[in-house]
Amino acid sequence: MDGLTLLIGNRRTSSWSLRGWLALAKSNLTFDTELVLLDTPETHATLKALSPSATVPLLKTPAGAIWDSLAIAEFAAEHCPELWPSDPHQRALARAACAQMHSGFFALRDQCPMDLQRAPEPVELSDKTRRDVENMQDLWTSVRSGEGPHLFGAWSLADAFFTPVAERFRAYAVNLQPQAQAYCDTLLNDDTFRVWKEAALAETFQTVLD
Ligand SMILES: N[C@@H](CCC(=O)N[C@@H](CS)C(=O)NCC(=O)O)C(=O)O
């Protein structure tokens, strides 16, 4: 399909942009990428003119805009079904895991914002954040298929949704169970993610972490 452009935020900090970009980059779709600088006086107006959510990622398609990382992931999977596990139950679990990430883990997200340029340094985690870290590892343990280093055998969209989490655990030097640490190492060593990370490390924009 021609005519796809993904709008992303700053690669260093925009975790939802990373998820949408990974979904497309791992698919067989070709797309252009455009960066909309976050945290500028114009950001909201620029994004509001393009979508009702005024957020990135946003995928421009010939049929119109698709906002929201989960919808963009599903769009990629419409064209590249291998992005979800082939087994129906595994596929449902992968979707549940993405949905849980998409709608939860607020304390972890608040206290440990993604910052790809941060040198690993621990922070005193709040009780709520510690619970999120525990729940994240429990989630991974409960859905893991046991086939290979990813959650569901081959790389899937679930892994896209947890790559920013692996980055947060790296940046805040969070202590993990060995299996969770091994999973994070797999995500952070992924070749596609490394392309994003390299560009994020080169960014020099003023960045607001929230
Ligand atoms: N639920 C949305 C969340 C998207 C989101 O919050 N994106 C942030 C950047 S990571 C954003 O665009 N913020 C708007 C702004 O900073 O003005 C999704 O999954 O795409």
Short mmCIF file of C-alpha atoms and ligand atoms in Angstrom, two decimals:
data_model
loop_
_atom_site.label_atom_id
_atom_site.label_comp_id
_atom_site.label_asym_id
_atom_site.label_seq_id
_atom_site.Cartn_x
_atom_site.Cartn_y
_atom_site.Cartn_z
CA MET A 1 0.00 0.00 0.00
CA ASP A 2 1.31 3.46 -0.92
CA GLY A 3 0.71 6.74 0.82
CA LEU A 4 1.35 5.88 4.47
CA THR A 5 2.98 8.46 6.72
CA LEU A 6 3.47 7.90 10.42
CA LEU A 7 3.64 10.98 12.61
CA ILE A 8 5.73 10.38 15.68
CA GLY A 9 6.85 12.47 18.63
CA ASN A 10 10.39 12.81 19.93
CA ARG A 11 12.01 9.39 19.68
CA ARG A 12 13.76 9.86 23.00
CA THR A 13 10.56 10.07 25.04
CA SER A 14 7.49 9.18 23.01
CA SER A 15 6.74 5.64 24.09
CA TRP A 16 3.43 5.43 22.22
CA SER A 17 5.13 6.58 19.03
CA LEU A 18 7.72 3.84 19.47
CA ARG A 19 4.95 1.23 19.74
CA GLY A 20 3.20 2.43 16.57
CA TRP A 21 6.47 2.68 14.69
CA LEU A 22 7.61 -0.82 15.72
CA ALA A 23 4.28 -2.27 14.55
CA LEU A 24 4.72 -0.74 11.10
CA ALA A 25 8.46 -1.31 10.86
CA LYS A 26 7.97 -5.02 11.60
CA SER A 27 5.21 -5.29 8.97
CA ASN A 28 5.54 -5.58 5.21
CA LEU A 29 4.16 -2.04 4.74
CA THR A 30 6.32 0.80 3.52
CA PHE A 31 5.77 4.14 5.17
CA ASP A 32 7.33 7.54 5.68
CA THR A 33 7.99 8.91 9.14
CA GLU A 34 7.51 12.55 10.15
CA LEU A 35 8.42 13.95 13.51
CA VAL A 36 6.17 16.40 15.34
CA LEU A 37 8.10 18.04 18.15
CA LEU A 38 6.37 17.52 21.48
CA ASP A 39 6.19 20.12 24.24
CA THR A 40 6.31 23.19 22.03
CA PRO A 41 3.68 25.96 22.06
CA GLU A 42 2.47 24.74 18.64
CA THR A 43 2.31 21.00 19.32
CA HIS A 44 -1.30 20.79 20.43
CA ALA A 45 -2.67 22.93 17.59
CA THR A 46 -0.64 21.01 15.01
CA LEU A 47 -1.92 17.66 16.25
CA LYS A 48 -5.46 18.86 16.89
CA ALA A 49 -5.73 19.84 13.24
CA LEU A 50 -4.97 16.23 12.31
CA SER A 51 -6.94 14.13 14.80
CA PRO A 52 -9.47 14.44 17.61
CA SER A 53 -7.00 12.98 20.11
CA ALA A 54 -4.23 15.49 19.28
CA THR A 55 -1.66 12.81 20.04
CA VAL A 56 1.07 10.84 18.31
CA PRO A 57 1.46 8.30 16.88
CA LEU A 58 -0.86 9.16 14.05
CA LEU A 59 -0.90 7.25 10.77
CA LYS A 60 -1.94 9.14 7.65
CA THR A 61 -3.46 6.69 5.15
CA PRO A 62 -5.14 7.28 1.78
CA ALA A 63 -8.47 6.61 3.55
CA GLY A 64 -7.80 9.06 6.38
CA ALA A 65 -5.95 9.35 9.67
CA ILE A 66 -5.65 6.59 12.26
CA TRP A 67 -4.68 7.79 15.71
CA ASP A 68 -3.78 5.64 18.68
CA SER A 69 -0.98 3.09 18.85
CA LEU A 70 -3.29 0.12 19.31
CA ALA A 71 -5.36 1.00 16.24
CA ILE A 72 -2.17 1.50 14.22
CA ALA A 73 -0.92 -1.90 15.41
CA GLU A 74 -4.20 -3.50 14.31
CA PHE A 75 -3.94 -1.71 10.95
CA ALA A 76 -0.46 -3.16 10.46
CA ALA A 77 -1.77 -6.63 11.38
CA GLU A 78 -4.63 -6.36 8.85
CA HIS A 79 -1.92 -6.22 6.20
CA CYS A 80 0.56 -8.50 7.94
CA PRO A 81 -1.34 -11.04 10.10
CA GLU A 82 1.92 -12.66 11.30
CA LEU A 83 2.30 -9.70 13.65
CA TRP A 84 -0.13 -11.50 15.97
CA PRO A 85 0.41 -15.12 17.10
CA SER A 86 -1.24 -17.62 14.73
CA ASP A 87 -2.94 -19.65 17.49
CA PRO A 88 -6.34 -18.06 18.33
CA HIS A 89 -5.95 -18.37 22.10
CA GLN A 90 -2.40 -17.00 22.01
CA ARG A 91 -3.65 -14.21 19.80
CA ALA A 92 -6.34 -13.33 22.34
CA LEU A 93 -3.74 -13.35 25.13
CA ALA A 94 -1.45 -11.10 23.09
CA ARG A 95 -4.31 -8.67 22.57
CA ALA A 96 -5.19 -8.79 26.28
CA ALA A 97 -1.57 -8.06 27.18
CA CYS A 98 -1.47 -5.05 24.81
CA ALA A 99 -4.79 -3.79 26.15
CA GLN A 100 -3.58 -4.13 29.74
CA MET A 101 -0.49 -2.10 28.87
CA HIS A 102 -2.54 0.44 26.96
CA SER A 103 -4.95 1.06 29.81
CA GLY A 104 -2.85 0.56 32.92
CA PHE A 105 0.46 0.64 34.75
CA PHE A 106 -0.07 4.32 35.46
CA ALA A 107 2.28 4.55 38.44
CA LEU A 108 5.17 3.08 36.46
CA ARG A 109 4.40 5.36 33.54
CA ASP A 110 4.22 8.42 35.83
CA GLN A 111 7.27 7.74 37.93
CA CYS A 112 9.54 6.28 35.27
CA PRO A 113 8.95 8.14 32.00
CA MET A 114 10.70 6.68 28.98
CA ASP A 115 13.99 8.45 28.33
CA LEU A 116 16.22 6.68 25.87
CA GLN A 117 19.11 9.02 26.68
CA ARG A 118 19.06 8.36 30.41
CA ALA A 119 22.07 6.52 31.83
CA PRO A 120 20.77 3.75 34.10
CA GLU A 121 20.13 5.17 37.55
CA PRO A 122 17.74 3.84 40.17
CA VAL A 123 15.03 5.92 41.81
CA GLU A 124 13.16 5.16 45.03
CA LEU A 125 10.07 3.47 43.63
CA SER A 126 6.73 4.26 45.25
CA ASP A 127 4.59 1.41 46.56
CA LYS A 128 2.28 1.78 43.56
CA THR A 129 5.16 1.68 41.11
CA ARG A 130 6.61 -1.40 42.81
CA ARG A 131 3.21 -3.05 42.46
CA ASP A 132 3.19 -2.17 38.75
CA VAL A 133 6.66 -3.68 38.32
CA GLU A 134 5.46 -6.86 40.05
CA ASN A 135 2.25 -6.96 38.01
CA MET A 136 4.18 -6.46 34.79
CA GLN A 137 6.38 -9.45 35.51
CA ASP A 138 3.36 -11.53 36.56
CA LEU A 139 1.65 -10.60 33.29
CA TRP A 140 4.67 -11.66 31.25
CA THR A 141 4.93 -14.94 33.17
CA SER A 142 1.25 -15.71 32.76
CA VAL A 143 1.10 -15.18 28.97
CA ARG A 144 4.56 -16.40 27.94
CA SER A 145 4.30 -19.31 25.50
CA GLY A 146 7.74 -20.65 26.41
CA GLU A 147 8.74 -20.92 22.76
CA GLY A 148 11.74 -18.67 22.27
CA PRO A 149 12.75 -15.41 23.92
CA HIS A 150 9.63 -13.41 22.98
CA LEU A 151 6.25 -13.65 24.70
CA PHE A 152 4.57 -15.68 21.95
CA GLY A 153 7.29 -17.46 19.98
CA ALA A 154 8.15 -15.15 17.09
CA TRP A 155 8.16 -11.37 17.66
CA SER A 156 4.58 -10.09 17.97
CA LEU A 157 2.77 -6.83 18.57
CA ALA A 158 2.78 -7.65 22.28
CA ASP A 159 6.55 -7.24 22.17
CA ALA A 160 6.09 -3.83 20.55
CA PHE A 161 3.91 -2.79 23.46
CA PHE A 162 6.47 -3.88 26.05
CA THR A 163 9.64 -2.51 24.41
CA PRO A 164 9.16 0.92 26.05
CA VAL A 165 8.68 -0.87 29.37
CA ALA A 166 12.01 -2.65 28.92
CA GLU A 167 13.55 0.79 28.28
CA ARG A 168 12.03 2.15 31.50
CA PHE A 169 13.36 -0.79 33.48
CA ARG A 170 16.80 -0.21 31.92
CA ALA A 171 16.84 3.55 32.51
CA TYR A 172 15.72 3.32 36.16
CA ALA A 173 17.82 0.21 36.87
CA VAL A 174 14.79 -1.69 38.14
CA ASN A 175 15.60 -5.08 39.65
CA LEU A 176 13.77 -7.82 37.78
CA GLN A 177 13.37 -11.57 38.05
CA PRO A 178 15.89 -13.36 35.77
CA GLN A 179 13.28 -14.40 33.20
CA ALA A 180 11.86 -10.86 32.99
CA GLN A 181 15.36 -9.43 32.67
CA ALA A 182 16.15 -11.87 29.86
CA TYR A 183 12.94 -10.82 28.08
CA CYS A 184 13.85 -7.13 28.43
CA ASP A 185 17.35 -7.81 27.08
CA THR A 186 15.77 -9.49 24.04
CA LEU A 187 13.55 -6.48 23.37
CA LEU A 188 16.38 -3.97 23.81
CA ASN A 189 18.71 -5.91 21.50
CA ASP A 190 16.12 -6.15 18.73
CA ASP A 191 17.59 -4.83 15.45
CA THR A 192 14.50 -2.81 14.55
CA PHE A 193 14.37 -1.18 17.96
CA ARG A 194 18.10 -0.40 17.73
CA VAL A 195 17.40 1.73 14.64
CA TRP A 196 14.94 3.84 16.67
CA LYS A 197 17.27 3.99 19.65
CA GLU A 198 20.19 5.22 17.58
CA ALA A 199 18.08 8.07 16.22
CA ALA A 200 16.80 8.82 19.74
CA LEU A 201 20.33 9.05 21.09
CA ALA A 202 21.15 11.61 18.40
CA GLU A 203 18.21 13.88 19.30
CA THR A 204 19.11 17.24 20.77
CA PHE A 205 15.65 18.76 21.24
CA GLN A 206 14.68 20.29 24.54
CA THR A 207 12.79 17.51 26.29
CA VAL A 208 10.17 17.59 29.02
CA LEU A 209 9.79 14.31 30.87
CA ASP A 210 6.35 13.62 32.28
N1 LIG B 1 -3.55 6.24 23.80
C1 LIG B 1 -2.67 6.95 22.89
C2 LIG B 1 -1.69 7.77 23.71
C3 LIG B 1 -0.84 8.66 22.83
C4 LIG B 1 -0.10 9.71 23.63
O1 LIG B 1 -0.44 10.04 24.78
N2 LIG B 1 0.92 10.29 22.98
C5 LIG B 1 1.66 11.39 23.57
C6 LIG B 1 3.14 11.27 23.25
S1 LIG B 1 3.83 9.74 23.82
C7 LIG B 1 1.18 12.69 22.94
O2 LIG B 1 0.95 12.74 21.75
N3 LIG B 1 1.01 13.75 23.73
C8 LIG B 1 0.50 14.99 23.19
C9 LIG B 1 1.31 16.17 23.53
O3 LIG B 1 2.39 15.99 24.13
O4 LIG B 1 0.88 17.28 23.20
C10 LIG B 1 -1.96 5.95 21.97
O5 LIG B 1 -1.89 4.77 22.34
O6 LIG B 1 -1.54 6.31 20.88
#
